[in-house]
């Protein structure tokens, strides 16, 4: 298997609610391409989503640490900036988060993906009105409704029905 196909299959398992299988696939993706921060972050998300994993927060700092380094090199990557805000929120390191979310949105690229990351972040921060706005923006900018409806963070926040 290659990295991209493995990570994509992990995303499908996440959307199906099979978080344990998703975590297994994301672990494999991190082995196939350890330099990419997204599978590290998705692995953390899958572990948090899986009740049997007993994780209260991501298992590793790999996602946030690698995302931070990447954003230093590519500060114009809106999706990476939004992902970094999401990862830091989950680690409880929230001082930079509002600025990162605003920066990601102002960059104007990957609008659907940025809006979904920011919807999750606002949901965890307890700002459900802004989370709902970002959910609508994600859909308006090409994110499939399935990605919204199956998102465990938005479901746990009561923003979408299971």
XYZ file of C-alpha atoms in Angstrom:
162
model
C 0.000 0.000 0.000
C 1.032 3.573 -0.464
C 0.661 6.403 2.006
C -2.187 8.278 0.289
C -4.386 5.228 -0.292
C -3.864 4.055 3.279
C -4.707 7.474 4.751
C -7.775 7.762 2.508
C -8.989 4.348 3.629
C -8.456 5.504 7.204
C -10.682 8.501 6.481
C -13.401 6.205 5.138
C -13.160 4.041 8.264
C -13.418 7.192 10.388
C -16.544 8.279 8.522
C -18.005 4.807 9.059
C -17.347 5.108 12.790
C -14.753 2.316 12.849
C -12.169 4.346 14.761
C -10.027 1.368 15.780
C -9.573 0.344 12.131
C -8.946 3.970 11.203
C -6.227 4.228 13.863
C -4.564 1.094 12.510
C -4.561 2.534 8.995
C -3.287 5.929 10.140
C -0.461 4.217 12.035
C 0.494 2.447 8.820
C 0.298 5.733 6.891
C 2.671 7.341 9.424
C 5.112 4.509 8.799
C 4.827 4.826 5.029
C 5.405 8.593 5.141
C 6.469 9.695 8.620
C 7.151 13.230 7.415
C 3.549 14.176 6.650
C 1.793 15.594 9.705
C -1.796 14.915 8.608
C -1.848 11.157 9.309
C -0.291 11.824 12.719
C -3.100 14.248 13.484
C -5.763 11.937 12.087
C -4.340 9.115 14.208
C -4.761 11.299 17.281
C -8.333 12.102 16.256
C -9.183 8.416 15.728
C -7.798 7.506 19.142
C -9.790 10.277 20.814
C -12.940 9.190 18.953
C -12.574 5.526 19.912
C -14.127 4.969 23.336
C -12.210 1.704 23.738
C -8.877 3.503 23.267
C -9.402 5.479 26.477
C -7.727 8.583 25.071
C -8.740 11.993 26.387
C -6.423 13.758 23.973
C -4.218 12.818 21.034
C -1.709 10.129 21.829
C 1.200 11.918 20.261
C 2.656 15.356 19.807
C 3.879 14.252 16.390
C 0.959 15.841 14.525
C 1.161 19.259 16.192
C 4.961 19.352 16.256
C 5.261 18.389 12.593
C 2.442 20.773 11.618
C 4.138 23.652 13.434
C 7.405 23.013 11.565
C 5.554 22.783 8.269
C 3.642 26.022 8.896
C 6.927 27.779 9.673
C 8.139 26.740 6.214
C 4.793 27.280 4.451
C 2.875 29.992 6.330
C 0.564 30.419 3.326
C -0.898 26.888 3.550
C -4.363 27.646 4.930
C -5.315 24.038 5.584
C -2.098 23.375 7.506
C -2.634 26.506 9.618
C -6.205 25.407 10.444
C -4.989 21.877 11.237
C -2.366 23.301 13.592
C -5.071 25.312 15.402
C -7.125 22.113 15.742
C -4.210 20.064 17.068
C -3.225 22.740 19.598
C -6.820 22.984 20.794
C -6.861 19.275 21.530
C -3.631 19.534 23.472
C -4.991 22.401 25.560
C -2.487 24.862 24.094
C -5.091 27.394 23.063
C -3.341 30.769 23.257
C -2.462 30.880 19.547
C -5.625 29.163 18.323
C -7.877 32.191 17.588
C -5.136 33.881 15.591
C -4.349 30.706 13.667
C -8.024 30.150 12.761
C -8.396 33.735 11.581
C -5.166 33.491 9.604
C -6.258 30.231 7.949
C -9.553 31.772 6.853
C -7.918 34.984 5.613
C -5.529 33.050 3.359
C -8.545 32.155 1.224
C -7.497 28.723 -0.027
C -8.852 25.257 0.827
C -11.942 27.017 2.147
C -13.999 23.882 2.717
C -11.265 22.033 4.585
C -10.350 25.119 6.622
C -13.988 25.672 7.549
C -14.337 22.054 8.711
C -11.187 22.203 10.847
C -12.402 25.493 12.316
C -15.906 24.110 12.938
C -14.348 21.318 14.999
C -12.152 23.781 16.848
C -15.044 26.103 17.676
C -17.105 23.112 18.800
C -14.421 22.043 21.271
C -14.024 25.638 22.435
C -17.777 25.734 23.106
C -18.679 28.374 20.507
C -21.445 26.442 18.761
C -22.735 29.425 16.786
C -19.375 29.891 15.083
C -19.050 26.143 14.661
C -22.404 26.055 12.839
C -21.326 28.967 10.626
C -18.154 27.088 9.704
C -20.121 23.898 9.032
C -22.269 25.805 6.533
C -19.164 27.403 5.021
C -17.575 23.965 4.653
C -20.584 22.689 2.724
C -20.798 25.867 0.631
C -17.131 25.418 -0.280
C -17.348 21.834 -1.472
C -17.076 19.647 1.609
C -19.538 16.805 1.332
C -22.353 16.660 3.840
C -21.139 13.182 4.767
C -17.896 14.682 6.082
C -19.968 16.956 8.328
C -22.547 14.380 9.389
C -19.974 11.723 10.302
C -17.604 14.066 12.141
C -17.338 12.719 15.690
C -16.430 16.111 17.184
C -19.494 17.798 15.716
C -21.658 14.850 16.755
C -20.383 14.872 20.333
C -21.027 18.604 20.526
C -24.639 17.970 19.457
C -24.189 19.984 16.263
C -25.174 17.082 13.994
C -27.325 14.080 14.650
C -25.791 10.615 14.511
